[in-house]
Coordinates of C-alpha atoms in Angstrom, one line a residue:
X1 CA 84.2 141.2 78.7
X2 CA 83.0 138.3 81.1
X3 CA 84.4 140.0 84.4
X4 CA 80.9 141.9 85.0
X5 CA 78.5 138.5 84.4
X6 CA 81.5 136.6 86.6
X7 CA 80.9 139.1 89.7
X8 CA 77.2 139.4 89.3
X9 CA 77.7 135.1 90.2
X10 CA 80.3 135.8 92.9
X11 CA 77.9 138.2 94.6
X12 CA 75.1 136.0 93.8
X13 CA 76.5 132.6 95.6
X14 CA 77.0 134.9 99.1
X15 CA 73.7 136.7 98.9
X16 CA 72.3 133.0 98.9
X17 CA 74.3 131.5 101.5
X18 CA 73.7 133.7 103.6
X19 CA 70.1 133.2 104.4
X20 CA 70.4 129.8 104.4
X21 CA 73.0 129.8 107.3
X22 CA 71.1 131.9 109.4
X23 CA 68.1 129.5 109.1
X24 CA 70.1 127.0 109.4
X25 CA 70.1 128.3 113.5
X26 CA 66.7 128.1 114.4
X27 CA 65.4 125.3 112.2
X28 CA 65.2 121.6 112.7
X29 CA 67.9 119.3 112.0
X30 CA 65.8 117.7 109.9
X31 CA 65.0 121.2 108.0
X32 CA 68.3 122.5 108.3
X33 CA 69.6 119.3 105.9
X34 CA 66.8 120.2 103.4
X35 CA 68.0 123.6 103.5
X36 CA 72.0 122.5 102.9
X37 CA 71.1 120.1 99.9
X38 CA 69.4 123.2 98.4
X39 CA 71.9 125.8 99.0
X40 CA 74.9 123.0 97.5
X41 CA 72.5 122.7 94.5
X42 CA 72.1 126.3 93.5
X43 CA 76.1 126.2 94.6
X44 CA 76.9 123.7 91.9
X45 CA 74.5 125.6 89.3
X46 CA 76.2 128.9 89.7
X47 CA 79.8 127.2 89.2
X48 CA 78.8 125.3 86.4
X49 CA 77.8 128.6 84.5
X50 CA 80.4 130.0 85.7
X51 CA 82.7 127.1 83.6
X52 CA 80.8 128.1 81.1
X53 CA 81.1 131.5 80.9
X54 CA 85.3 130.8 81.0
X55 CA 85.0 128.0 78.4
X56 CA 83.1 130.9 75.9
X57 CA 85.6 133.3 77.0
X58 CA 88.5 130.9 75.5
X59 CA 89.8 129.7 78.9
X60 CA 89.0 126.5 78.0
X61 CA 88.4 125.0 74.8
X62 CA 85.5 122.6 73.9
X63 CA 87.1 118.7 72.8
X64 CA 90.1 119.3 73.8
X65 CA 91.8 117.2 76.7
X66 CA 91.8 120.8 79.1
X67 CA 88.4 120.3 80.6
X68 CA 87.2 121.1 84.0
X69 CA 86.6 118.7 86.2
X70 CA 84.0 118.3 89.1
X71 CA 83.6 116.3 91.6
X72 CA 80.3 114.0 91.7
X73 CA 79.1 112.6 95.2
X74 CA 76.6 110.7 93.5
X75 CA 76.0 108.1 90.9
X76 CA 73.4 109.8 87.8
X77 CA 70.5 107.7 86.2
X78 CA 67.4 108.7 84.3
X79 CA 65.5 111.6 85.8
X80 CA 68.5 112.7 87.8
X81 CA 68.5 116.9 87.9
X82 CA 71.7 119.1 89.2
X83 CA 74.6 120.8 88.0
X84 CA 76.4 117.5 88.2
X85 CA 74.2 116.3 85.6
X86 CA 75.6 119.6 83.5
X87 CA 78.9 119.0 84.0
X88 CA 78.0 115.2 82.5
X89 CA 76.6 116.7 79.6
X90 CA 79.7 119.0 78.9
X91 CA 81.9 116.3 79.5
X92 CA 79.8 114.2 77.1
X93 CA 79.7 116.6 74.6
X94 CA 83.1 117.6 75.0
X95 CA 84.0 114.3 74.0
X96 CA 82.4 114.2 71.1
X97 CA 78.9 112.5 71.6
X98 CA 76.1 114.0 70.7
X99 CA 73.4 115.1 72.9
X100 CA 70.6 117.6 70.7
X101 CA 69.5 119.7 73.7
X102 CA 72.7 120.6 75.1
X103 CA 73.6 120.5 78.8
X104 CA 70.1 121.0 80.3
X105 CA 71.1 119.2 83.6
X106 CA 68.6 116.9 83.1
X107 CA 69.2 113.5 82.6
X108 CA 67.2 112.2 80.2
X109 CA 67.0 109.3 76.9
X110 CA 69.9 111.8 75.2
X111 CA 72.0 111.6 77.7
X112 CA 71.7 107.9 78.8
X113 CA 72.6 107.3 74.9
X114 CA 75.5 109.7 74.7
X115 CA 76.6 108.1 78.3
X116 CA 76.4 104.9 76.7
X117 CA 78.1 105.5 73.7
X118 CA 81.1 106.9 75.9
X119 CA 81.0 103.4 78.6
X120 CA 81.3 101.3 75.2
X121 CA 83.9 103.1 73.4
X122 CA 85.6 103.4 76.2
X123 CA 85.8 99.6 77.6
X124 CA 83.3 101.1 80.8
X125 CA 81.0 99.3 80.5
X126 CA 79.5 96.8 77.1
X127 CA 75.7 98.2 75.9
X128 CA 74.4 94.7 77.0
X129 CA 75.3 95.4 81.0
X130 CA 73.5 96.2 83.4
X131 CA 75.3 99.6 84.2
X132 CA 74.8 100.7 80.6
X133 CA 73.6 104.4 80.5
X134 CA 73.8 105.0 84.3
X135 CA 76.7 106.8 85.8
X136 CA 78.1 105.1 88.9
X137 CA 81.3 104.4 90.7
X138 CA 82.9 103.0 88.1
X139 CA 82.1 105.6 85.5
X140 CA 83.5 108.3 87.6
X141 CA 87.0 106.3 88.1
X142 CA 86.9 106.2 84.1
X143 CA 85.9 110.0 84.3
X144 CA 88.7 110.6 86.8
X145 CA 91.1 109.0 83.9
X146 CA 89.9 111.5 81.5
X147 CA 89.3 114.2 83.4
X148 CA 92.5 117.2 83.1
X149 CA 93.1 121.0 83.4
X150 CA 96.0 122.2 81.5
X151 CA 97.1 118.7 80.3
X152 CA 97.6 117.6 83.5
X153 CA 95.8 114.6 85.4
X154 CA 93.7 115.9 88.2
X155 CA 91.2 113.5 89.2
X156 CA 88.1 114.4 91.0
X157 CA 87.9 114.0 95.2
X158 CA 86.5 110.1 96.0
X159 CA 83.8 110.3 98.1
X160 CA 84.8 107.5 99.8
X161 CA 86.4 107.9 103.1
X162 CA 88.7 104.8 104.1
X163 CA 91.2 104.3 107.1
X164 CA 92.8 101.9 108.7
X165 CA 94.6 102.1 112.2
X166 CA 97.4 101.2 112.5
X167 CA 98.9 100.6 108.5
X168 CA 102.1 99.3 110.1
X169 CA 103.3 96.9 112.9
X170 CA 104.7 94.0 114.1
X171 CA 102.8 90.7 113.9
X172 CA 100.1 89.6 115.1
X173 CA 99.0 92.7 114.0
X174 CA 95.5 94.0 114.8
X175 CA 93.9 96.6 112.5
X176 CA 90.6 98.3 112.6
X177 CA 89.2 99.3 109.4
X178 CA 86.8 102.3 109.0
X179 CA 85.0 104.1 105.9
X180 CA 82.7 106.3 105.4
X181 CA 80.5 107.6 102.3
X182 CA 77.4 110.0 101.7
X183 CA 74.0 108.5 102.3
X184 CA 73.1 108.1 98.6
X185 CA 76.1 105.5 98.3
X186 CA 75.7 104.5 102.4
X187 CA 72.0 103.0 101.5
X188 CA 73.9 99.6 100.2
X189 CA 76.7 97.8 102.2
X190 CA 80.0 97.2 102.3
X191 CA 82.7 94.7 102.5
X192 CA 87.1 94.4 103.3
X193 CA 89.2 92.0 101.3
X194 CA 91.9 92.1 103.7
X195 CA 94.7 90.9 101.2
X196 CA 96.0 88.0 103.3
X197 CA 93.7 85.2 101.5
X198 CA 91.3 85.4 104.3
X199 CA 87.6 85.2 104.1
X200 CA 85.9 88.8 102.6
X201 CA 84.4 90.1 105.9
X202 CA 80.9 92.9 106.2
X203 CA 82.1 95.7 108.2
X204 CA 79.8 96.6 111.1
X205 CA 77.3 99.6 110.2
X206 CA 78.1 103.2 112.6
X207 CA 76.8 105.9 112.9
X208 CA 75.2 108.6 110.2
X209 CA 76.5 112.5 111.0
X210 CA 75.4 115.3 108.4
X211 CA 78.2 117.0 107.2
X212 CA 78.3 120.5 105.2
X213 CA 81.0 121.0 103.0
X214 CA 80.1 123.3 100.8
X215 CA 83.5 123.0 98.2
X216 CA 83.9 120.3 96.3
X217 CA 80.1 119.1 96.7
X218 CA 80.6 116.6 99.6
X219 CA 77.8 118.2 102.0
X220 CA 75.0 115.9 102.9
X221 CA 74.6 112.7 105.5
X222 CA 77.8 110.5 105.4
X223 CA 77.8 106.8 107.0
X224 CA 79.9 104.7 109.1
X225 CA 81.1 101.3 109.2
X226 CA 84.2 99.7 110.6
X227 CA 85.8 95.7 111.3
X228 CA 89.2 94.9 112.8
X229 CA 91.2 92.2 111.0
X230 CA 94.7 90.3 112.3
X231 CA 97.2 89.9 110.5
X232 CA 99.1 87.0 111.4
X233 CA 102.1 86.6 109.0
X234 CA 104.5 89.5 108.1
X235 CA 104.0 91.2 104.2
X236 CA 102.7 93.6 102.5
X237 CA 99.2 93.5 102.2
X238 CA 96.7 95.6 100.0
X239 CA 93.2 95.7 101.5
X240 CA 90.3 96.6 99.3
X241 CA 87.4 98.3 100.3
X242 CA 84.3 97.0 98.3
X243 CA 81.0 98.7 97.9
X244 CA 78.2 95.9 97.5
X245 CA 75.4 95.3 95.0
X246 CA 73.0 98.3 95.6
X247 CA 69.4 97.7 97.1
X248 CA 66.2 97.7 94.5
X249 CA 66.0 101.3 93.4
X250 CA 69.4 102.9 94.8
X251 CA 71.1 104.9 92.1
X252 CA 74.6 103.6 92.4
X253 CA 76.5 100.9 89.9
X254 CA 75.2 96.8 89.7
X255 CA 77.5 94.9 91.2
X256 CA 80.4 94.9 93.8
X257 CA 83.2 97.3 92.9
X258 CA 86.5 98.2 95.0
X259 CA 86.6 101.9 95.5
X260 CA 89.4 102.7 97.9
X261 CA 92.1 100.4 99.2
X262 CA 94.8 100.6 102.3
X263 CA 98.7 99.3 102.1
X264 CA 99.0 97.5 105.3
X265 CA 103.3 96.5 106.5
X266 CA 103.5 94.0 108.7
X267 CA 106.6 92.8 110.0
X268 CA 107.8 89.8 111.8
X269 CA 108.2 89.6 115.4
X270 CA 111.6 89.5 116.2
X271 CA 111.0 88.8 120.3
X272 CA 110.9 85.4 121.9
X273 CA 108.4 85.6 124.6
X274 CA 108.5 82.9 127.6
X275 CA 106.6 82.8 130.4
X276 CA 109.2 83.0 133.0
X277 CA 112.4 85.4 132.1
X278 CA 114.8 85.5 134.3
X279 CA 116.5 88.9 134.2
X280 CA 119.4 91.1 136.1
X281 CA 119.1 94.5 136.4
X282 CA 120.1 96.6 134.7
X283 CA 118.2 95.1 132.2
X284 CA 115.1 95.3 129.6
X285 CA 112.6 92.3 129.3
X286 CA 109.1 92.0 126.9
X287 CA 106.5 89.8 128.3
X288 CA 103.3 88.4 126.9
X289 CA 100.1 88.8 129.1
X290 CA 100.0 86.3 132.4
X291 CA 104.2 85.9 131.7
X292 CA 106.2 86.9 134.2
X293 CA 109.8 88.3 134.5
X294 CA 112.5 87.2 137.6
X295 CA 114.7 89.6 138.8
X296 CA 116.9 87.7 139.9
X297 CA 119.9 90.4 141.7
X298 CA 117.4 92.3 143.3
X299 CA 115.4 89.6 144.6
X300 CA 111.8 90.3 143.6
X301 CA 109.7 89.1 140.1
X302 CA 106.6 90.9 138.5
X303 CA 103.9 89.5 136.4
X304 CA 102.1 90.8 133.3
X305 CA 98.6 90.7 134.4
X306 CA 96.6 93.1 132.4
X307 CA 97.3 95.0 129.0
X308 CA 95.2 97.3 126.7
X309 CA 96.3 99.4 123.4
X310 CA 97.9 102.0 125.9
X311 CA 98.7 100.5 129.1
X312 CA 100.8 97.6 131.2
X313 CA 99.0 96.6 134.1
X314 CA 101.9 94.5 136.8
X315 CA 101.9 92.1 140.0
X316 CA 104.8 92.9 141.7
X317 CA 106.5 90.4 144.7
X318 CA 109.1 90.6 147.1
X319 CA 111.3 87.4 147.3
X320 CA 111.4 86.6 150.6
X321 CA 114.2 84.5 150.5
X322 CA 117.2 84.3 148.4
X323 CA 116.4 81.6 146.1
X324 CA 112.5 81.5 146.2
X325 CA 111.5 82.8 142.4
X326 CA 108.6 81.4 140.4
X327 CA 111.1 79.2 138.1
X328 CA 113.6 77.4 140.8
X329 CA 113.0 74.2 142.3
X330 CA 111.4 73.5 145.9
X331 CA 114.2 74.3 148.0
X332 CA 114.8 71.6 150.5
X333 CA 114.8 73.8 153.3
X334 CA 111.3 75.5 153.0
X335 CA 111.6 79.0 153.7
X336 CA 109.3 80.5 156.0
X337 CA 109.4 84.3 155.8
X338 CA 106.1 86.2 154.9
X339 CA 106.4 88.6 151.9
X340 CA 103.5 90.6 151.4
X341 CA 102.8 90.9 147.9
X342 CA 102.2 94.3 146.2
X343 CA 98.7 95.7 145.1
X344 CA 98.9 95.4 140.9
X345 CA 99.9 99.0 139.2
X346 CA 98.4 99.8 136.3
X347 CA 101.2 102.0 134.1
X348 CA 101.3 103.8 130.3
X349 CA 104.4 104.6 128.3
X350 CA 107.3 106.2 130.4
X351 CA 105.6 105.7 134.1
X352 CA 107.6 103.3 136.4
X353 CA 107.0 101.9 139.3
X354 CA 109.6 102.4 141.8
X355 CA 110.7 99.9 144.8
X356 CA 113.4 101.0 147.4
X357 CA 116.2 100.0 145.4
X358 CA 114.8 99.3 141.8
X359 CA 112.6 100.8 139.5
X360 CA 110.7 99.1 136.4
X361 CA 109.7 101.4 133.5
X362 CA 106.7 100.8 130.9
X363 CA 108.9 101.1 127.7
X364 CA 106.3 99.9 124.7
X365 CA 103.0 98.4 124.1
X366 CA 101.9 96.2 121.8
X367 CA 99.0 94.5 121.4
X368 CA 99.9 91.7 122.4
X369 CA 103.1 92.4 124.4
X370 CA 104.5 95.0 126.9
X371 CA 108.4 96.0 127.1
X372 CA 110.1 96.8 130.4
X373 CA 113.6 97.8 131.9
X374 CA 114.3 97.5 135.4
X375 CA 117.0 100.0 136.6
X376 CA 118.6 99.7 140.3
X377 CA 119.2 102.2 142.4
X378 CA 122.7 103.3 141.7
X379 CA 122.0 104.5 138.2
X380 CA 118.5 106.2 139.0

């Protein structure tokens, strides 16, 4: 009975984005994102009735826990207009709180009652705050809880995007932090609590990119920010990502409110760095930056000089005599052969640098350390 209205919307959504991608060629950026918002809308619109259309049919039945759920990008106030604003209204409504008009996708007085009704029964938010009758951020996690097909728990895409690289390491451990959200939510700022009892740090503001991704609603312009954080100790840490108190006029929740967080291992460092090591080869040896390691039965020592996320950089020197290392004691009989020392080589991972009868391979590289082995010549 509902297949012919179904395919009439089908046909409808491509004969619409169609146009708009070939436009999308030959206008301006600026255009082209007007354009995108557009096309999502009528997108949104056509799914929406499309729910509808299944819900009638007896796909889904209205108050009961089996509800569709969709994905907002954006917090809803008075005067807001969209299909999300529908699927608020059916979700309203399908909870049992009454709005007269029915889902109109406009959000108007009805709604902000029927959304406040649903905050205070619910333990979302009191009708004396702030956030009262507006859904933000914390409405949708409480939408998220509610929110099922089938029975089942599916909760609705975040449109937060939040990284951190790397999750796990050895201490001192350095870790850069980046999120991401759409422009609506990008206009306020935002903040890490690291989990370590250290001070809540502002990341740094990036870059804006516009992004179009049609399923799931998430097209639009999406911000940057980023911060790096050390952890010093070894544990478990949780670090929260917290979305700060919106400017005047920004349709998003009052108020700081975590909305993504990171599990970051560290463990402790189980190598004793010194600055001289005095080594045979065969052998393996880590070194801390400016440290240097002796090696000592093939009569030459090389120093850690430089070091990035991906490379070693070494000074390596010939011994000219016997006993003349960085760590032994004026000899009493001053030797007086020239060595000339060896320009630095810079190495990654798995590159060595070979002598005549020794070679000393790049085996790891921390951040703050660098791991070599030194082979000799009868085991290359």
């Amino acid at each position: 009975m509902f297949k012919t209205p179904l395919l009439t919307f089908a046909i409808a959504l491509v004969v619409l984005t169609a146009p708009f991608l070939a436009a999308a060629q030959t206008t301006t950026t600026s255009n082209m994102q007007t354009e995108i918002q557009s096309l999502l809308v009528r997108i949104q619109d056509l799914q929406s009735q499309i729910s509808a259309l299944l819900s009638a049919s007896g796909s889904v039945t209205p108050g009961t826990a089996a509800m569709p759920c969709f994905a907002f990008s954006r917090s809803l106030s008075l005067g807001a207009r969209g299909a999300d604003v529908s699927a608020l209204q059916q979700f309203l409504v399908g909870r049992g709180n009454s709005i007269p008009a029915g889902a109109t996708g406009y959000f108007g007085a009805q709604t902000k009652i029927a959304l406040a009704n649903w905050q205070a029964s619910n333990n979302v938010a009191a009708s004396t705050d702030v956030g009262s009758g507006m859904f933000g951020p914390k409405s949708r996690a409480a939408f998220t809880h509610w929110c099922s097909v089938g029975g089942a728990p599916t909760p609705a895409p975040s449109v937060y995007s939040f990284s951190a690289d790397p999750e796990s390491g050895r201490s001192p451990l350095a870790v850069t932090f980046t999120s991401s959200a759409p422009i609506s939510n990008g206009s306020s700022t935002f903040s890490i609590d690291f989990g370590d009892k250290s001070d809540v740090t502002p990341m740094t503001p990036g870059s804006c990119i516009a992004v179009t991704a049609i399923v799931g609603g998430q097209g639009g312009i999406r911000c940057s920010a980023s911060v790096e954080h050390t952890y010093t100790a070894a544990g478990t840490y949780t670090a929260r990502l917290i979305h700060n108190t919106c400017p005047e006029g920004a349709q998003c929740f009052v108020g700081p409110l975590t909305v993504a967080t990171k599990v970051i291992t560290v463990t402790a460092s189980t190598t004793v760095v010194k600055d001289i090591v005095q080594i045979n080869a065969p052998g393996t040896t880590t070194l801390s930056l400016n440290s240097t390691a002796e090696i000592r039965n093939e009569h030459a020592y090389f120093k850690l000089t430089g070091l990035t996320a991906t490379t070693a950089t070494i000074q390596v020197t010939p011994v000219g005599c016997w006993n003349w290392f960085p760590s032994d004691k004026p000899a009493e009989v001053v030797c007086m052969m020239y060595v000339e020392p060896i320009p630095p080589v810079t190495l990654t991972v798995g590159q060595s640098y070979t002598a005549s009868n020794y070679r000393i391979t790049v085996t790891a590289v921390e951040h703050t350390t660098a791991t070599f082995s030194v082979a000799i010549q009868s085991t290359l």
